[in-house]
Coordinates of C-alpha atoms (C1' of nucleotides) in Angstrom, one line a residue:
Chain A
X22 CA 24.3 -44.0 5.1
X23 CA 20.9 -42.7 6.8
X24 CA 22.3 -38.9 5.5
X25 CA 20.1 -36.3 6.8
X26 CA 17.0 -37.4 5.3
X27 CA 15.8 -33.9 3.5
X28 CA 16.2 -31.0 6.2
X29 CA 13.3 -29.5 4.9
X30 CA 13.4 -26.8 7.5
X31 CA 16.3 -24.9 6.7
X32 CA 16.2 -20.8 6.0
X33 CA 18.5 -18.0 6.0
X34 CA 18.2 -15.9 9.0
X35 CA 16.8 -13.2 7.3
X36 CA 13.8 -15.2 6.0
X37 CA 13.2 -16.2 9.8
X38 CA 13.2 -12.9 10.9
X39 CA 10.4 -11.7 8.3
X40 CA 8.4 -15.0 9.3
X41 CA 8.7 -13.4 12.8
X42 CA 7.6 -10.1 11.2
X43 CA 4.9 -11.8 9.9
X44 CA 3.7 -13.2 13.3
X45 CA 3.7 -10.0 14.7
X46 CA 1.6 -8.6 12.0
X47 CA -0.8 -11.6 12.3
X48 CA -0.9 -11.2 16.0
X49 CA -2.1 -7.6 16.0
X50 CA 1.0 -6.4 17.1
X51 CA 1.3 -3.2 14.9
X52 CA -2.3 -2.2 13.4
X53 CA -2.9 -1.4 9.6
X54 CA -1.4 2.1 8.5
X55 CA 0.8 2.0 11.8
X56 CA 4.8 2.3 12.0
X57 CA 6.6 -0.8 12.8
X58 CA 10.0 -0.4 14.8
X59 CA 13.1 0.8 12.5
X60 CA 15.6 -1.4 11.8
X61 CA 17.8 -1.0 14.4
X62 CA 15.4 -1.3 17.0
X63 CA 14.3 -4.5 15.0
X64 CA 17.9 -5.4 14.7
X65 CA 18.6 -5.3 18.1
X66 CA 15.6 -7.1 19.3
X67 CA 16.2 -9.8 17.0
X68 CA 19.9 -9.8 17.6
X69 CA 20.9 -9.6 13.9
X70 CA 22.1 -6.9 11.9
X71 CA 20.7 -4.1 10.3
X72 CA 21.0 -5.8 7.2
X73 CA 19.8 -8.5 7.9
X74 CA 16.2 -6.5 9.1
X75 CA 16.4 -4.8 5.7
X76 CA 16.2 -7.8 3.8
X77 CA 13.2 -9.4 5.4
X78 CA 11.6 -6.1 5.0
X79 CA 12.6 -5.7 1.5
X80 CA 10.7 -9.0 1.0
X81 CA 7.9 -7.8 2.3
X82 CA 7.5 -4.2 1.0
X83 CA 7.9 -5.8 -2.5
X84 CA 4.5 -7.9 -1.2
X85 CA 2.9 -5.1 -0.1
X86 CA 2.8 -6.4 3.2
X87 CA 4.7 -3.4 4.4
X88 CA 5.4 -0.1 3.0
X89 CA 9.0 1.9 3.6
X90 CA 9.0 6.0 3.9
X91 CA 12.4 7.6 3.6
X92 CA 12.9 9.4 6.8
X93 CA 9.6 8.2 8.1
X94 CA 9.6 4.6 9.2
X95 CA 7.9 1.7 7.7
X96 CA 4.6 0.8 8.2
X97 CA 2.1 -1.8 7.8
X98 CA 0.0 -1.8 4.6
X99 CA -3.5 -0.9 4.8
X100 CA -6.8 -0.6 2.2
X101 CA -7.3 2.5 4.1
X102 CA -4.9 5.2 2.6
X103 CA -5.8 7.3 -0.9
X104 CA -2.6 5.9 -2.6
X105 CA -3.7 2.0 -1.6
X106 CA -7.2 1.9 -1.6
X107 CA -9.4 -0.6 -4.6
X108 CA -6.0 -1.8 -5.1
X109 CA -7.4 -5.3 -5.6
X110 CA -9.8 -3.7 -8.1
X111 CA -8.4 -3.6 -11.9
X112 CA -11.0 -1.9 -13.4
X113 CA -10.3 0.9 -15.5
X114 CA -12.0 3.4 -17.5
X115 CA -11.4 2.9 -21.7
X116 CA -10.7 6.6 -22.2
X117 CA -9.1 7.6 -19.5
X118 CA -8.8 7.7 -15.1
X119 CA -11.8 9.5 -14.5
X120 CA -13.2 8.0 -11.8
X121 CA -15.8 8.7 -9.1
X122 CA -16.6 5.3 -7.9
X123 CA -20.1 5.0 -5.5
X124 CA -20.9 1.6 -4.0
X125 CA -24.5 0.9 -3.3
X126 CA -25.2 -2.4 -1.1
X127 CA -28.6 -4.3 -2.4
X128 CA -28.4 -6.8 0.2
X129 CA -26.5 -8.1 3.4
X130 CA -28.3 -11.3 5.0
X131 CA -26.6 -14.1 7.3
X132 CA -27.2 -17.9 6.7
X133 CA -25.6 -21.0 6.1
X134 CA -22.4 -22.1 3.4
X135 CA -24.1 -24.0 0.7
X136 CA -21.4 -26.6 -0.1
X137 CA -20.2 -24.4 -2.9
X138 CA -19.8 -21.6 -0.6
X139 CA -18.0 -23.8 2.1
X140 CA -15.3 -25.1 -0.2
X141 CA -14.5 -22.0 -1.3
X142 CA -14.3 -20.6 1.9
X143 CA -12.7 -23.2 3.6
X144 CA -15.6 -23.9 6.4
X145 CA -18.3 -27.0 6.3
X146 CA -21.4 -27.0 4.7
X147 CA -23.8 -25.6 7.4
X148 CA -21.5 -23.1 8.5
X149 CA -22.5 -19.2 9.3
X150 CA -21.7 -16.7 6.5
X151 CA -22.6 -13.3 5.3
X152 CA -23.6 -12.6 1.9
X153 CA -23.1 -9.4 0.4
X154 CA -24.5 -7.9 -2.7
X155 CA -23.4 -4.6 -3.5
X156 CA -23.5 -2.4 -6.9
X157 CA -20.0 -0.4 -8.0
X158 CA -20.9 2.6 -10.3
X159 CA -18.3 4.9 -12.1
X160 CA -19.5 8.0 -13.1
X161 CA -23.2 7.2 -12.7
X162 CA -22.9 4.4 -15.1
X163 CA -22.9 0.7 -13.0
X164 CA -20.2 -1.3 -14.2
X165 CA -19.3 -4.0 -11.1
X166 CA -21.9 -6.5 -9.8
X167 CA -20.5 -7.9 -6.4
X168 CA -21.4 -11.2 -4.7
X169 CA -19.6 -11.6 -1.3
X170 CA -19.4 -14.2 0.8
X171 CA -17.7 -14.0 4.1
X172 CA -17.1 -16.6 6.9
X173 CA -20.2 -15.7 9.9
X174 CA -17.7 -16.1 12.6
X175 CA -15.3 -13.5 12.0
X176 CA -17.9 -10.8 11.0
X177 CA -20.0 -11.0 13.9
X178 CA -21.9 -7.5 13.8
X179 CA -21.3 -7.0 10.2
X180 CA -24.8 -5.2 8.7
X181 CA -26.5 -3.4 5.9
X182 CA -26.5 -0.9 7.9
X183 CA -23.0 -0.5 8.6
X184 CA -21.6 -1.3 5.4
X185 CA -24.0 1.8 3.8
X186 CA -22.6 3.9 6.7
X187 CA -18.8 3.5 6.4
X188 CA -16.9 6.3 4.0
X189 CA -13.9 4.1 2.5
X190 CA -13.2 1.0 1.1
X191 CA -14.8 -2.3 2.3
X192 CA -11.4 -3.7 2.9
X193 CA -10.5 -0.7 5.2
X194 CA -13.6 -2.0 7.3
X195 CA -12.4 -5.0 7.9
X196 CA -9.5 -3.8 8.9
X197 CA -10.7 -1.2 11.5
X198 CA -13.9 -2.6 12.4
X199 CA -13.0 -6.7 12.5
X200 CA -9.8 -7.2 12.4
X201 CA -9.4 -8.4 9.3
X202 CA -6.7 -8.0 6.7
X203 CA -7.1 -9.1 3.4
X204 CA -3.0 -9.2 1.9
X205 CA -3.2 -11.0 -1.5
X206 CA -5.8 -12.5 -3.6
X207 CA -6.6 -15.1 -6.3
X208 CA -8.7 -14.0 -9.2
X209 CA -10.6 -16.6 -11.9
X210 CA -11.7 -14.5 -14.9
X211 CA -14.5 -15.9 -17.2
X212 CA -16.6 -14.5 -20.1
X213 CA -20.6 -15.1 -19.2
X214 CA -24.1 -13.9 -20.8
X215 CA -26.2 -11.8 -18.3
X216 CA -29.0 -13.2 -16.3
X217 CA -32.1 -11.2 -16.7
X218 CA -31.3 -9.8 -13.0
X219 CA -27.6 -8.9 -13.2
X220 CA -28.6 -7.3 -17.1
X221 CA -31.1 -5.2 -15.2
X222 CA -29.0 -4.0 -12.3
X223 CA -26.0 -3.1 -15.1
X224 CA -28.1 -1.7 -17.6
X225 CA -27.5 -4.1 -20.4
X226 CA -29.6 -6.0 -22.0
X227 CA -30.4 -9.6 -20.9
X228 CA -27.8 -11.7 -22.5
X229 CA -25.3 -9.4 -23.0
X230 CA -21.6 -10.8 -22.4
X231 CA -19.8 -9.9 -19.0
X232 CA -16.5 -10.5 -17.1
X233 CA -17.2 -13.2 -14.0
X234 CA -14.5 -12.6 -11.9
X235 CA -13.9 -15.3 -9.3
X236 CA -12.4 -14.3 -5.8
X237 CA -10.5 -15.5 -3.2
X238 CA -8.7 -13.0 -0.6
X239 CA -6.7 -14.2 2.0
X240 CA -4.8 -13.3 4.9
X241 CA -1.3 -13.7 6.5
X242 CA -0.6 -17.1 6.4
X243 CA -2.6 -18.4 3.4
X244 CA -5.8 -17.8 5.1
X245 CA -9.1 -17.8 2.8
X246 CA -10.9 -14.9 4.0
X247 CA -13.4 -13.7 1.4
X248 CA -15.1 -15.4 -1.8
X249 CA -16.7 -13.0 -4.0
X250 CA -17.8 -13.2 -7.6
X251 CA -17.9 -9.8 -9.6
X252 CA -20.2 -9.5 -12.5
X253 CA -17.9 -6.7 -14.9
X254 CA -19.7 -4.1 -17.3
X255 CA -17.0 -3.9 -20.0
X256 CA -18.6 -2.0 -22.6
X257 CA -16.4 1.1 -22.0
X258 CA -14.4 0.0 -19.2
X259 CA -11.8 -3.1 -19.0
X260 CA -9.9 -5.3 -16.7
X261 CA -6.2 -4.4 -17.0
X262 CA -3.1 -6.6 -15.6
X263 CA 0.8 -6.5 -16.3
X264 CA 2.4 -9.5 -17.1
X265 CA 6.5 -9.6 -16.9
Chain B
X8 CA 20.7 31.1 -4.9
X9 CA 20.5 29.8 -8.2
X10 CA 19.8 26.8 -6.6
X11 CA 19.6 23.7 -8.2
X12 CA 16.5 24.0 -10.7
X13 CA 15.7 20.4 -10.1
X14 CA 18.1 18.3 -10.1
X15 CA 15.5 16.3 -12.6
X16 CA 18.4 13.8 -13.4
X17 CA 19.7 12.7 -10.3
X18 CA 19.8 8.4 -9.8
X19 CA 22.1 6.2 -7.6
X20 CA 25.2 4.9 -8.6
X21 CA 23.7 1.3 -8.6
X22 CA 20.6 2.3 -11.2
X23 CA 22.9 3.8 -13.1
X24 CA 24.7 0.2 -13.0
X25 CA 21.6 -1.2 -14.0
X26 CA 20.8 1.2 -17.4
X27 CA 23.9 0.0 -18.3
X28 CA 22.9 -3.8 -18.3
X29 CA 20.0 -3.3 -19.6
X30 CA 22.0 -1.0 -22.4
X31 CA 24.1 -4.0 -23.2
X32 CA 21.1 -6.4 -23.5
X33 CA 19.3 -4.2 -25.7
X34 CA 22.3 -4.0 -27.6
X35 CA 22.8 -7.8 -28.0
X36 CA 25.8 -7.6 -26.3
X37 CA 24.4 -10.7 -24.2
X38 CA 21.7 -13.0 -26.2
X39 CA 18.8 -14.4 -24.5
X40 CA 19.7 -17.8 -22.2
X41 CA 23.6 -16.7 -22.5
X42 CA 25.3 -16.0 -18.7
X43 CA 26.1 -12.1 -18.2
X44 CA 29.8 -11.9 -16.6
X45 CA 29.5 -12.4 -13.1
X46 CA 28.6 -10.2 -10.3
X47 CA 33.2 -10.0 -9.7
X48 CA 33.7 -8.9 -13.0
X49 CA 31.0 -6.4 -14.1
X50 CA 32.1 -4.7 -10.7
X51 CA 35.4 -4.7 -11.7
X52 CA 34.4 -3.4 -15.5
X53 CA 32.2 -0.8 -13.8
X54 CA 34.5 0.2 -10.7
X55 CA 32.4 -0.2 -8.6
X56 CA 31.4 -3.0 -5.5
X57 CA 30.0 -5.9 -6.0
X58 CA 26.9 -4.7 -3.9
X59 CA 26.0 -2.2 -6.3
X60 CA 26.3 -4.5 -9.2
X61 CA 24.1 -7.0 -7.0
X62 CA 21.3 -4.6 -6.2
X63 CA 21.2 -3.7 -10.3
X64 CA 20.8 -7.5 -11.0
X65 CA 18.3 -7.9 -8.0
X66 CA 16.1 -5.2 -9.7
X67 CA 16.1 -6.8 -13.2
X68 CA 16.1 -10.0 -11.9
X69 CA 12.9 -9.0 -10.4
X70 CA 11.6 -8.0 -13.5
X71 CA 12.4 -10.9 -15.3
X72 CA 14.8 -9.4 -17.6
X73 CA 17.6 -12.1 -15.8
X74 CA 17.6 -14.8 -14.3
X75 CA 19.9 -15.9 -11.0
X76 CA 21.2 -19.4 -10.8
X77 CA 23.5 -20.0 -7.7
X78 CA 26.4 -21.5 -8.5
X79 CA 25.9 -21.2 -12.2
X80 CA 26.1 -17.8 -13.0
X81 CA 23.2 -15.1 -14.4
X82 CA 21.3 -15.4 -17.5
X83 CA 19.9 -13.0 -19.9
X84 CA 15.7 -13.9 -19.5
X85 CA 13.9 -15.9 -22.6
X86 CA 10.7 -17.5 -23.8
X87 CA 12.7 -20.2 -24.5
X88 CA 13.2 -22.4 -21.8
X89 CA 10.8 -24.8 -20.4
X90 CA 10.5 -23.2 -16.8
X91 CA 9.5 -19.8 -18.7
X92 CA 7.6 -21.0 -21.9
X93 CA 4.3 -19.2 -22.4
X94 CA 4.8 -16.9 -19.8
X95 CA 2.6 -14.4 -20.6
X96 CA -0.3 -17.2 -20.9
X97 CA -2.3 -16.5 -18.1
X98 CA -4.9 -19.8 -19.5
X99 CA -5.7 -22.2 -17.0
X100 CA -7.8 -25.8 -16.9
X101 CA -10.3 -25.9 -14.5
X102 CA -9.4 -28.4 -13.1
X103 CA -5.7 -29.2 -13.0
X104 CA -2.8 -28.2 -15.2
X105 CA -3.5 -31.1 -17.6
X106 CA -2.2 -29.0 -20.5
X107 CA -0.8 -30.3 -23.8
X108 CA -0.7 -27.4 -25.9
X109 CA -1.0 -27.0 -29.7
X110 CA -1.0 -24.6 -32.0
X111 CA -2.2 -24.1 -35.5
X112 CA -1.8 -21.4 -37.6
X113 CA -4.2 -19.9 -39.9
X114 CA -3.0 -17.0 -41.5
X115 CA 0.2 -15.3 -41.8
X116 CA 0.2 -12.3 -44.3
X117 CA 1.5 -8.9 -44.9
X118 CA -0.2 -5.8 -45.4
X119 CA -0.5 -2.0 -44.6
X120 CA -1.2 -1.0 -41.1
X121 CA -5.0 0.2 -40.9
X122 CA -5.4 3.5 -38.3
X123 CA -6.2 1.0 -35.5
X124 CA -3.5 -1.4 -35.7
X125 CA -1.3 1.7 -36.4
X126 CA -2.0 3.4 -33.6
X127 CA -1.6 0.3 -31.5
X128 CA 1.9 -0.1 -33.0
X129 CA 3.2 3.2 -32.7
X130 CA 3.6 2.8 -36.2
X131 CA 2.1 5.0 -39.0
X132 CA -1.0 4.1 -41.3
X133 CA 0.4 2.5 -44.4
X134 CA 3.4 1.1 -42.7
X135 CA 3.9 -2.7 -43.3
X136 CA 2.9 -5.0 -41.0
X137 CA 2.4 -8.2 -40.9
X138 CA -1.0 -9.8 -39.8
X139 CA -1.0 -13.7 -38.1
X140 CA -4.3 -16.0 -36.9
X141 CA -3.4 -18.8 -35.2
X142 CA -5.8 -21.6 -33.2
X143 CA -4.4 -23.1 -29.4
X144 CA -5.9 -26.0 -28.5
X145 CA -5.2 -27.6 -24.9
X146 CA -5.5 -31.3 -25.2
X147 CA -7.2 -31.2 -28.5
X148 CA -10.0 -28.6 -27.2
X149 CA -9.5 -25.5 -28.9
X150 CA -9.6 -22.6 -26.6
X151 CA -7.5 -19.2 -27.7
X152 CA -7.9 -17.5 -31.4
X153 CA -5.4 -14.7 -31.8
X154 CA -5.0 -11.7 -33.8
X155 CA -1.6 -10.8 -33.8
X156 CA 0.3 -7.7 -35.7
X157 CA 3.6 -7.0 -35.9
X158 CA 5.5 -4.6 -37.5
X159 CA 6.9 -5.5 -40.9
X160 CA 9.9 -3.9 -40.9
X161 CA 11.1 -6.0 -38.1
X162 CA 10.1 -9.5 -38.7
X163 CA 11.6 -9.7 -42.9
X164 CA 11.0 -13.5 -43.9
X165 CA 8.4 -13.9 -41.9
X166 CA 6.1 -16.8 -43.1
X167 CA 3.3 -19.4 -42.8
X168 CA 5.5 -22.0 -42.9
X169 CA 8.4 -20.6 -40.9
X170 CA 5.8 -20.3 -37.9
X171 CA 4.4 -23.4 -38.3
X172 CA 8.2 -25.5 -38.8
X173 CA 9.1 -23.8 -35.5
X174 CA 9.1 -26.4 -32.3
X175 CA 8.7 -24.5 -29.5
X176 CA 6.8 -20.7 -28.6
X177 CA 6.3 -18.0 -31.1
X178 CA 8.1 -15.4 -28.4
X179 CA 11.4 -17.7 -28.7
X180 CA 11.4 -18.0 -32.6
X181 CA 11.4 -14.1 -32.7
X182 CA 13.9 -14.0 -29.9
X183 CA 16.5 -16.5 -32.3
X184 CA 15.3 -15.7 -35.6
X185 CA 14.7 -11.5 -35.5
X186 CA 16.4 -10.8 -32.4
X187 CA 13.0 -9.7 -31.2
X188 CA 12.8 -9.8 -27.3
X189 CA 9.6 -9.5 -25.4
X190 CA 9.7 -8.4 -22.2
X191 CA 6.4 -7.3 -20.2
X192 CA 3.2 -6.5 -21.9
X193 CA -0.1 -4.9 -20.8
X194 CA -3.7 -6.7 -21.2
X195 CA -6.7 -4.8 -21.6
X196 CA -9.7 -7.9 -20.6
X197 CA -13.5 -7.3 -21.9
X198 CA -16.3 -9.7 -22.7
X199 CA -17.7 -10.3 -25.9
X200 CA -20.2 -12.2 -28.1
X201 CA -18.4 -14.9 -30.8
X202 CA -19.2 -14.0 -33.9
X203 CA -19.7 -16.6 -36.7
X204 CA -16.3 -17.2 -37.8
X205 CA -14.5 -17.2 -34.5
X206 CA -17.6 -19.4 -33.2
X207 CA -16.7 -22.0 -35.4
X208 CA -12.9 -22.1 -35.0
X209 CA -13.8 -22.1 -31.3
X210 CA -15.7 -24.8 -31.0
X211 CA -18.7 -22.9 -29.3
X212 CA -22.2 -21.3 -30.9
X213 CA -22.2 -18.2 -32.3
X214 CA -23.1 -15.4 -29.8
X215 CA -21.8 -17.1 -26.9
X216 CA -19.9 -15.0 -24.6
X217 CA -15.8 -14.9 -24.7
X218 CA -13.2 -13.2 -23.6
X219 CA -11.2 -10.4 -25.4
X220 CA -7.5 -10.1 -24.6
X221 CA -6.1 -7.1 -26.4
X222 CA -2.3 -7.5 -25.6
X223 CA 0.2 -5.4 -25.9
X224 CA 4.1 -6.5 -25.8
X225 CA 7.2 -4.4 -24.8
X226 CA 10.8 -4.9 -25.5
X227 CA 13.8 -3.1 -23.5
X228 CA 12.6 0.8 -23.3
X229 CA 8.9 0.4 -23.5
X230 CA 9.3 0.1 -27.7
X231 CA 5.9 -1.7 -28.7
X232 CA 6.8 -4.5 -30.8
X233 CA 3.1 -7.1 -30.9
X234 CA -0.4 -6.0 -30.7
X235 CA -2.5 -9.4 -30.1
X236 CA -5.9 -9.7 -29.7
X237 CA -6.8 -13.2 -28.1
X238 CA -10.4 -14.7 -28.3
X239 CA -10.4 -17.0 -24.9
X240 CA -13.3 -19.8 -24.6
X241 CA -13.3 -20.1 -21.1
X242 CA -16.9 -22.7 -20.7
X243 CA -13.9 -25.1 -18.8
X244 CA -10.5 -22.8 -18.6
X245 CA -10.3 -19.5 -16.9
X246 CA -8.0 -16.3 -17.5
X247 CA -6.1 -16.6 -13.6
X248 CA -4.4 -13.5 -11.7
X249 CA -2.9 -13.0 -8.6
X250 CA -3.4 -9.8 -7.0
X251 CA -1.2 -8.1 -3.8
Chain C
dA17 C1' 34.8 -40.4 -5.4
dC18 C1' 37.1 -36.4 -4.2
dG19 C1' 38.6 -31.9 -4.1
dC20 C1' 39.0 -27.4 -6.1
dA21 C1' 37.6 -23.2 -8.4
dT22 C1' 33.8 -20.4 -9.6
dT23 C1' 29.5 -18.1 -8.8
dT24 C1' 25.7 -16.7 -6.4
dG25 C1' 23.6 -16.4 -1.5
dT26 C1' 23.8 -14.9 3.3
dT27 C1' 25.6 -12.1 7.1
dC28 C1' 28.1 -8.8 9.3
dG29 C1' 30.1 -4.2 9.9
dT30 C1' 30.9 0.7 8.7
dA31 C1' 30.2 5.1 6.6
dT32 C1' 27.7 8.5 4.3
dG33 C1' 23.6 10.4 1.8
dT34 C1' 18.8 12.0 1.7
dA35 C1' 14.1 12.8 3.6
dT36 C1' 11.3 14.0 7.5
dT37 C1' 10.1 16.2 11.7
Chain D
dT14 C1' 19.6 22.9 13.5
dA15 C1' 19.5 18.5 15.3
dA16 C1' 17.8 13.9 15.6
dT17 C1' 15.8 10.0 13.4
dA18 C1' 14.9 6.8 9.7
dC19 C1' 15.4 4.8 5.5
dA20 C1' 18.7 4.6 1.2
dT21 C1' 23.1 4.0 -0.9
dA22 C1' 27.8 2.2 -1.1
dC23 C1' 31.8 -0.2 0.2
dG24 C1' 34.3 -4.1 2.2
dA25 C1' 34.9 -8.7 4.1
dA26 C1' 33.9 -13.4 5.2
dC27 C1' 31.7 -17.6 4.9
dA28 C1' 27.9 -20.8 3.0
dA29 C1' 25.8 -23.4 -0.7
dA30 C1' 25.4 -25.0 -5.4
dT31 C1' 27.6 -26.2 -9.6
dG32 C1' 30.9 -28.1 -12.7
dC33 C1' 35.3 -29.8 -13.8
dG34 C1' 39.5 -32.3 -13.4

DNA sequence: ACGCATTTGTTCGTATGTATT
DNA sequence: TAATACATACGAACAAATGCG
């Protein structure tokens, strides 16, 4: 009559072996862009069949976690690479792709989590962070107002400076320069009236609705990384998403 | 030498599998919330392993046109269930998922398809269509005005009061009543000022800022079947995404 | 309450096809 | 051409969930 309480710990053995996958990923085991071992060779290390490797992959290919190349290997997904780059962003263009995106960073200043900022982030008020203010412009016109705040502690070196000098996404920074890998994010979309700043930086007038997008990225294992809020232009551009 | 052009029609035997289920659903064969045969059978009526029919199922199943059950047997998707209601709702409270949701419609008429809405529709000006407002409140706080068109040649007996007798989501009364199926859709997002009217039946003053959902539906074979424009307030609910 | 049949879920093994280098 | 890696396909067995008698 004491039964076996819940077992809330049970998993197939292919689940287990993509947690391990995971580990390895979080651990730095195989960097951003690089292959991971083929099946078999993960097979064998893990003592479980090829199928069984396949499936946990499966799982996490369809995450984005890892990416599979017939006749080439698999490898771990990066921000880096033309095909996966802004793949967080969901901006598009009314008409149609044209793009051309330039970033132009206002401001990048350490200092301390205001309560807001901590809870977002996961740290206590007082703690060091990095806040980022950057301008996206498509096509000359300006169309994303970023504000970014990122824990101090992991982004030790992180300056002005070096975010104006890096050619790529700001994800794929992290990645290379700090170890950092942003895997999934959380998005909180709102309709707001410009402040006489944000109006000015956009070229709208003051008072003119915008998109508030709300952001938290995070990292293997449910790991808050990144708050930012983006500020959207959406006069001839929109925010697209599938639904299924 | 010839060679083989292109081979532009080559696909494995277990897609193939899968055009045929989603043939047969298109084709009523198996109505929304009824089991498909199972995995031993459909092999059998296809000739081919049970594997191949899996890794169709797993592939619609992961686009939500089925639904697994173990044990039970696989189910043809729907709006109709409580686990899938409102699934293309992306509206969220603030602060917890105290919903209670209500609806009350407005309008429901027929009419001509303007160049817009015809466009939209894949339809051609002139065609019928017919026009709907409706109001959803969450807990008595009004907080999404839509705009939807459909195409009148599909939905014959469509009324006011036929909407607003039906318990239960506006997707699952076309699903029973005109054997309409929604599957995916696309949203295009952009901010805009209330005007007058929908400030009123919003709850909020005139100019203030709101989202625009323009939504477009899909059933089996990417055949438009809704446009939808959705007015969100969002001053204490938010439009949420995930992103990976 | 129990057992049985059905159905999907997991795991293994093997062989062959296709893409890449 | 050959070797390697992922992709497809088949077969078999057992596990777990469900429903029925």
């Amino acid at each position: 009559m004491p039964a076996v309480a819940d077992t809330p710990a049970f998993s197939p053995l292919y689940r287990q072996i993509k947690d391990l996958l995971v580990k390895g990923l979080q651990g730095g085991e195989w960097a951003p862009g690089a292959a991971i071992p083929s099946e078999l060779e993960l097979a064998a290390r893990y003592k479980v069949s090829q199928g069984t490797v396949r499936k946990a992959i499966d799982e996490l290919a369809a995450e984005n976690l890892l990416v599979r190349r017939q006749g080439k290997g698999t490898f771990v997904g990066t921000h880096a690479e033309a095909q996966t780059q802004y793949r967080f962003l969901r901006l598009a263009d009314d008409a149609g792709i044209a793009q051309g995106l330039t970033r132009r960073f206002i401001d990048c200043r350490r200092g301390r989590a205001s309560a807001e900022v901590a809870r977002a982030l996961a740290l206590k008020s007082g703690d060091a962070v990095v806040q980022i203010q950057r301008l996206l412009s498509l096509a000359t016109r300006p169309v994303v107002l970023d504000e970014i705040w990122l824990p101090g502690a992991l982004f030790k070196g992180l300056t002005a400076e070096r975010l104006a000098d890096y050619r790529g996404p700001m994800y794929a920074l992290f990645e290379t320069e700090f170890g950092v890998r942003m895997i999934r994010a959380e998005e909180k979309i709102r309709a707001v009236a410009a402040d006489a700043d944000s109006a000015r930086l956009l070229d709208v007038v003051a008072g003119a609705p915008l998109l508030a997008v709300d952001r938290w990225s995070y990292s293997y294992g449910d790991e808050v990384l990144e708050w930012r809020r983006g500020l959207y232009q959406t006069r001839d551009h929109h925010y697209r998403n599938q639904l299924s």
